[in-house]
Amino acid sequence: MAEDSSVRAVGWARSLPVSSGVKAARDWTRGHLAALGWTETAPDLVDSVLLTVSELVTNAHVHARSTAQLILTWDQACLHVTVHDASPRLPEQRDPGTGALGGRGLLLVDALADTVEVHRCPYGKDVTACFQPPSPSAAG
């Protein structure tokens, strides 16, 4: 395999027990997005990623009643935001109706992310949302 075809990726992982709350997940993620320079170059994308983290971690805590394993992987093309929880039950998009206070999380994540995938694992499931930053020429 040619040397320049290798994948260059960096990743971070954090375990978030139900008692930790979602703010810890957002703050932790915000720090890594700042390290990537995105708070300066793509602030709207940062907002989308943080909202997605909030929704996915909340789903793990509320619906799976599980610790959320939050994994961020940057592969130079896409930021993969993965939340693993211990429930084998796959998330379902609902039609919450206009008066419902909740039930829109997955619809929101699907609208914000470039792609969303759900995978069963031996000990639960992974929900992964991918975000592609704007190209440098599009940012100017």
Coordinates of N, CA and C in Angstrom, one line a residue:
M1 N 0.8 -1.2 0.0 CA 0.0 0.0 0.0 C 0.9 1.2 0.0
A2 N 0.5 2.2 -0.8 CA 1.3 3.5 -0.8 C 1.3 4.2 0.5
E3 N 2.4 4.9 0.8 CA 2.5 5.5 2.1 C 1.4 6.6 2.3
D4 N 1.1 7.4 1.2 CA 0.2 8.5 1.4 C -1.3 8.1 1.4
S5 N -1.5 6.8 1.2 CA -2.9 6.3 1.2 C -3.4 5.9 2.6
S6 N -2.5 5.9 3.6 CA -2.8 5.5 5.0 C -3.8 6.5 5.6
V7 N -4.6 6.0 6.4 CA -5.6 6.9 7.1 C -4.9 7.6 8.3
R8 N -5.1 8.8 8.3 CA -4.6 9.6 9.5 C -5.8 10.0 10.3
A9 N -5.9 9.5 11.5 CA -7.0 9.8 12.3 C -6.6 10.0 13.7
V10 N -7.4 10.8 14.4 CA -7.2 11.0 15.9 C -8.6 10.8 16.5
G11 N -8.5 10.3 17.7 CA -9.8 10.1 18.4 C -9.7 10.3 19.9
W12 N -10.9 10.5 20.5 CA -11.0 10.7 21.9 C -12.2 10.0 22.4
A13 N -12.2 9.5 23.6 CA -13.3 8.8 24.2 C -13.5 9.2 25.6
R14 N -14.8 9.2 26.0 CA -15.1 9.5 27.4 C -16.3 8.7 27.8
S15 N -16.3 8.2 29.0 CA -17.4 7.5 29.6 C -18.2 8.5 30.4
L16 N -19.5 8.5 30.2 CA -20.4 9.5 30.8 C -21.5 8.7 31.6
P17 N -21.4 8.5 32.9 CA -22.5 7.9 33.6 C -23.7 8.7 33.6
V18 N -24.9 8.1 33.8 CA -26.1 8.8 33.9 C -26.1 10.0 34.8
S19 N -25.3 9.9 35.9 CA -25.3 11.0 36.9 C -24.4 12.2 36.4
S20 N -23.7 12.0 35.3 CA -22.8 13.1 34.9 C -23.5 14.2 34.2
G21 N -24.7 14.0 33.6 CA -25.4 15.0 32.9 C -24.8 15.3 31.5
V22 N -25.5 16.0 30.7 CA -25.2 16.2 29.3 C -24.2 17.3 29.2
K23 N -24.2 18.3 30.1 CA -23.3 19.4 30.0 C -21.8 19.0 30.0
A24 N -21.5 18.0 30.8 CA -20.1 17.4 30.8 C -19.7 16.9 29.4
A25 N -20.7 16.3 28.7 CA -20.4 15.8 27.3 C -20.2 17.0 26.4
R26 N -21.0 18.0 26.5 CA -20.9 19.2 25.6 C -19.5 19.9 25.9
D27 N -19.2 20.1 27.1 CA -18.0 20.8 27.5 C -16.8 20.1 27.0
W28 N -16.8 18.8 27.2 CA -15.7 17.9 26.8 C -15.5 18.0 25.2
T29 N -16.6 17.9 24.5 CA -16.6 17.9 23.1 C -16.2 19.3 22.6
R30 N -16.7 20.3 23.2 CA -16.3 21.7 22.8 C -14.8 21.9 22.9
G31 N -14.1 21.3 23.9 CA -12.7 21.4 24.0 C -12.0 20.8 22.8
H32 N -12.4 19.6 22.4 CA -11.8 18.9 21.3 C -12.1 19.6 20.0
L33 N -13.2 20.2 19.8 CA -13.5 21.0 18.6 C -12.7 22.2 18.5
A34 N -12.4 22.8 19.7 CA -11.5 24.0 19.7 C -10.1 23.6 19.3
A35 N -9.6 22.4 19.8 CA -8.3 21.9 19.4 C -8.2 21.7 17.9
L36 N -9.3 21.3 17.3 CA -9.3 21.2 15.8 C -9.4 22.5 15.1
G37 N -9.6 23.6 15.8 CA -9.7 24.9 15.2 C -11.1 25.2 14.7
W38 N -12.1 24.4 15.0 CA -13.4 24.6 14.4 C -14.2 25.7 15.1
T39 N -13.9 26.0 16.3 CA -14.6 27.1 17.0 C -14.4 28.4 16.2
E40 N -13.2 28.6 15.6 CA -12.9 29.8 14.8 C -13.4 29.6 13.4
T41 N -13.1 28.5 12.8 CA -13.4 28.3 11.3 C -14.8 27.8 11.0
A42 N -15.5 27.2 11.9 CA -16.8 26.6 11.6 C -17.7 26.6 12.8
P43 N -18.0 27.8 13.3 CA -18.8 27.9 14.6 C -20.2 27.3 14.4
D44 N -20.8 27.4 13.3 CA -22.1 26.8 13.1 C -22.1 25.3 13.1
L45 N -21.0 24.8 12.6 CA -20.8 23.3 12.6 C -20.6 22.9 14.1
V46 N -19.8 23.7 14.8 CA -19.6 23.3 16.3 C -21.0 23.3 17.0
D47 N -21.8 24.2 16.7 CA -23.2 24.2 17.3 C -23.9 22.9 17.0
S48 N -23.8 22.5 15.7 CA -24.5 21.3 15.3 C -24.0 20.1 16.0
V49 N -22.6 20.0 16.1 CA -22.0 18.9 16.7 C -22.4 18.8 18.2
L50 N -22.4 20.0 18.9 CA -22.7 20.0 20.3 C -24.2 19.7 20.5
L51 N -25.1 20.1 19.7 CA -26.5 19.7 19.8 C -26.7 18.2 19.6
T52 N -25.9 17.7 18.6 CA -26.0 16.2 18.4 C -25.5 15.4 19.6
V53 N -24.4 15.9 20.2 CA -23.8 15.2 21.4 C -24.9 15.2 22.5
S54 N -25.5 16.4 22.7 CA -26.6 16.5 23.7 C -27.7 15.5 23.5
E55 N -28.1 15.4 22.2 CA -29.3 14.5 21.9 C -28.9 13.1 22.1
L56 N -27.7 12.7 21.6 CA -27.3 11.3 21.6 C -27.0 10.8 23.0
V57 N -26.3 11.6 23.8 CA -26.0 11.3 25.2 C -27.3 11.3 26.0
T58 N -28.2 12.2 25.8 CA -29.5 12.2 26.5 C -30.3 10.9 26.2
N59 N -30.3 10.5 24.9 CA -31.0 9.3 24.5 C -30.4 8.1 25.3
A60 N -29.1 8.0 25.4 CA -28.4 6.9 26.1 C -28.8 6.9 27.5
H61 N -28.8 8.0 28.1 CA -29.2 8.1 29.6 C -30.7 7.9 29.8
V62 N -31.5 8.5 29.0 CA -33.0 8.4 29.3 C -33.6 7.1 28.8
H63 N -33.3 6.8 27.5 CA -34.0 5.6 26.9 C -33.3 4.3 27.2
A64 N -32.0 4.3 27.2 CA -31.2 3.1 27.5 C -30.9 2.9 28.9
R65 N -31.1 4.0 29.7 CA -30.8 4.0 31.1 C -29.4 3.5 31.4
S66 N -28.5 4.0 30.6 CA -27.1 3.5 30.5 C -26.1 4.6 30.5
T67 N -24.9 4.2 30.9 CA -23.7 5.1 30.8 C -23.6 5.3 29.2
A68 N -23.2 6.5 28.9 CA -22.9 6.8 27.4 C -21.4 6.8 27.2
Q69 N -21.0 6.0 26.2 CA -19.6 6.1 25.8 C -19.5 7.0 24.6
L70 N -18.9 8.1 24.8 CA -18.9 9.1 23.7 C -17.5 9.1 23.1
I71 N -17.5 8.8 21.8 CA -16.2 8.7 21.0 C -16.3 9.7 19.9
L72 N -15.2 10.5 19.8 CA -15.0 11.4 18.7 C -13.8 11.0 17.8
T73 N -14.0 10.8 16.6 CA -12.9 10.4 15.7 C -12.9 11.4 14.5
W74 N -11.7 12.0 14.3 CA -11.5 12.9 13.2 C -10.5 12.2 12.2
D75 N -11.0 12.0 11.0 CA -10.1 11.3 10.0 C -9.7 12.2 8.9
Q76 N -9.7 13.4 9.1 CA -9.3 14.5 8.1 C -10.4 14.7 7.1
A77 N -11.4 14.0 7.1 CA -12.5 14.2 6.1 C -13.8 14.4 6.9
C78 N -14.0 13.8 8.0 CA -15.3 13.7 8.7 C -15.0 13.6 10.2
L79 N -15.8 14.3 11.0 CA -15.8 14.0 12.4 C -16.9 13.1 12.7
H80 N -16.5 11.9 13.2 CA -17.5 10.9 13.6 C -17.8 11.0 15.1
V81 N -19.0 11.3 15.4 CA -19.5 11.4 16.8 C -20.3 10.1 17.1
T82 N -19.7 9.3 17.9 CA -20.4 8.0 18.2 C -20.8 8.0 19.7
V83 N -22.0 7.6 20.0 CA -22.4 7.3 21.3 C -22.8 5.9 21.4
H84 N -22.2 5.1 22.3 CA -22.5 3.7 22.6 C -23.3 3.7 23.9
D85 N -24.4 2.8 23.9 CA -25.1 2.6 25.2 C -25.3 1.1 25.3
A86 N -25.8 0.6 26.4 CA -25.9 -0.8 26.7 C -27.2 -1.4 26.2
S87 N -28.1 -0.7 25.7 CA -29.4 -1.2 25.2 C -29.3 -1.8 23.8
P88 N -29.7 -3.0 23.6 CA -29.7 -3.5 22.2 C -30.8 -2.9 21.3
R89 N -31.8 -2.2 22.0 CA -32.9 -1.7 21.3 C -32.5 -0.5 20.4
L90 N -32.8 -0.6 19.1 CA -32.4 0.5 18.2 C -33.4 1.6 18.3
P91 N -32.8 2.8 18.1 CA -33.7 4.0 18.2 C -34.7 4.0 17.1
E92 N -35.8 4.6 17.4 CA -36.9 4.8 16.4 C -37.3 6.2 16.2
Q93 N -37.4 6.7 15.0 CA -37.9 8.0 14.8 C -39.4 8.0 15.0
R94 N -39.8 9.0 15.7 CA -41.3 9.1 16.0 C -41.8 10.4 15.3
D95 N -43.1 10.4 15.2 CA -43.8 11.6 14.9 C -44.4 12.2 16.2
P96 N -43.7 13.1 16.8 CA -44.2 13.5 18.2 C -45.4 14.4 18.2
G97 N -45.8 14.9 17.1 CA -47.0 15.8 17.1 C -46.6 17.2 17.5
T98 N -47.4 18.1 17.2 CA -47.0 19.5 17.5 C -47.0 19.9 18.9
G99 N -47.8 19.2 19.8 CA -47.8 19.6 21.2 C -46.8 18.9 22.1
A100 N -46.1 17.9 21.5 CA -45.2 17.1 22.4 C -44.0 17.9 22.7
L101 N -43.5 17.7 24.0 CA -42.3 18.4 24.4 C -41.1 17.7 24.0
G102 N -41.1 16.4 23.6 CA -39.9 15.7 23.2 C -40.2 14.8 22.0
G103 N -39.3 14.0 21.7 CA -39.5 13.0 20.6 C -38.9 13.5 19.3
R104 N -38.2 14.6 19.3 CA -37.6 15.1 18.0 C -36.1 14.9 17.9
G105 N -35.5 14.3 18.8 CA -34.0 14.2 18.9 C -33.4 13.6 17.6
L106 N -33.9 12.4 17.2 CA -33.3 11.7 16.1 C -33.6 12.5 14.8
L107 N -34.8 13.1 14.7 CA -35.1 13.9 13.5 C -34.1 15.1 13.4
L108 N -33.8 15.7 14.6 CA -32.9 16.8 14.6 C -31.4 16.4 14.3
V109 N -31.0 15.3 14.8 CA -29.6 14.7 14.5 C -29.5 14.4 13.0
D110 N -30.6 13.8 12.5 CA -30.6 13.5 11.1 C -30.5 14.7 10.2
A111 N -31.1 15.8 10.6 CA -31.1 17.1 9.9 C -29.7 17.8 10.0
L112 N -29.1 17.6 11.1 CA -27.8 18.4 11.4 C -26.6 17.7 10.8
A113 N -26.6 16.3 10.8 CA -25.4 15.6 10.4 C -25.4 15.3 8.9
D114 N -24.2 15.1 8.4 CA -24.1 14.7 7.0 C -24.6 13.2 6.8
T115 N -24.3 12.4 7.8 CA -24.8 11.0 7.8 C -25.1 10.6 9.2
V116 N -26.0 9.6 9.4 CA -26.2 9.0 10.7 C -26.4 7.5 10.5
E117 N -25.7 6.7 11.3 CA -25.8 5.3 11.2 C -26.0 4.7 12.6
V118 N -26.7 3.6 12.6 CA -27.0 2.9 13.9 C -26.5 1.5 13.7
H119 N -25.7 0.9 14.7 CA -25.2 -0.4 14.6 C -25.4 -1.1 15.9
R120 N -25.9 -2.4 15.8 CA -26.0 -3.2 17.0 C -24.6 -3.7 17.3
C121 N -24.3 -3.9 18.6 CA -23.0 -4.4 19.0 C -23.3 -5.5 20.0
P122 N -22.3 -6.3 20.3 CA -22.5 -7.4 21.3 C -23.1 -6.9 22.6
Y123 N -22.8 -5.7 23.0 CA -23.2 -5.2 24.3 C -24.0 -3.9 24.2
G124 N -24.8 -3.8 23.2 CA -25.6 -2.6 23.0 C -25.7 -2.1 21.6
K125 N -25.5 -0.8 21.4 CA -25.6 -0.3 20.1 C -24.7 1.0 20.0
D126 N -24.3 1.4 18.8 CA -23.6 2.6 18.5 C -24.5 3.4 17.6
V127 N -24.6 4.7 17.9 CA -25.2 5.7 17.0 C -24.1 6.6 16.6
T128 N -23.8 6.7 15.3 CA -22.8 7.6 14.8 C -23.3 8.6 13.8
A129 N -23.0 9.9 14.1 CA -23.3 11.0 13.2 C -22.0 11.5 12.7
C130 N -21.9 11.8 11.4 CA -20.7 12.3 10.8 C -20.9 13.7 10.3
F131 N -19.9 14.5 10.5 CA -19.9 16.0 10.2 C -18.7 16.3 9.3
Q132 N -18.9 16.8 8.1 CA -17.8 17.3 7.3 C -17.7 18.8 7.4
P133 N -16.5 19.3 7.7 CA -16.3 20.7 7.8 C -16.4 21.3 6.4
P134 N -16.7 22.6 6.4 CA -16.7 23.3 5.1 C -15.2 23.3 4.5
S135 N -15.1 23.2 3.2 CA -13.8 23.3 2.7 C -13.2 24.7 2.9
P136 N -11.9 24.9 3.0 CA -11.3 26.2 3.2 C -11.8 27.3 2.2
S137 N -12.0 26.9 1.0 CA -12.4 27.8 -0.1 C -13.8 28.2 0.2
A138 N -14.7 27.4 0.7 CA -16.1 27.7 1.0 C -16.2 28.6 2.2
A139 N -15.2 28.6 3.1 CA -15.3 29.3 4.4 C -15.0 30.8 4.1
G140 N -14.3 31.1 3.0 CA -13.9 32.5 2.8 C -14.9 33.3 2.0

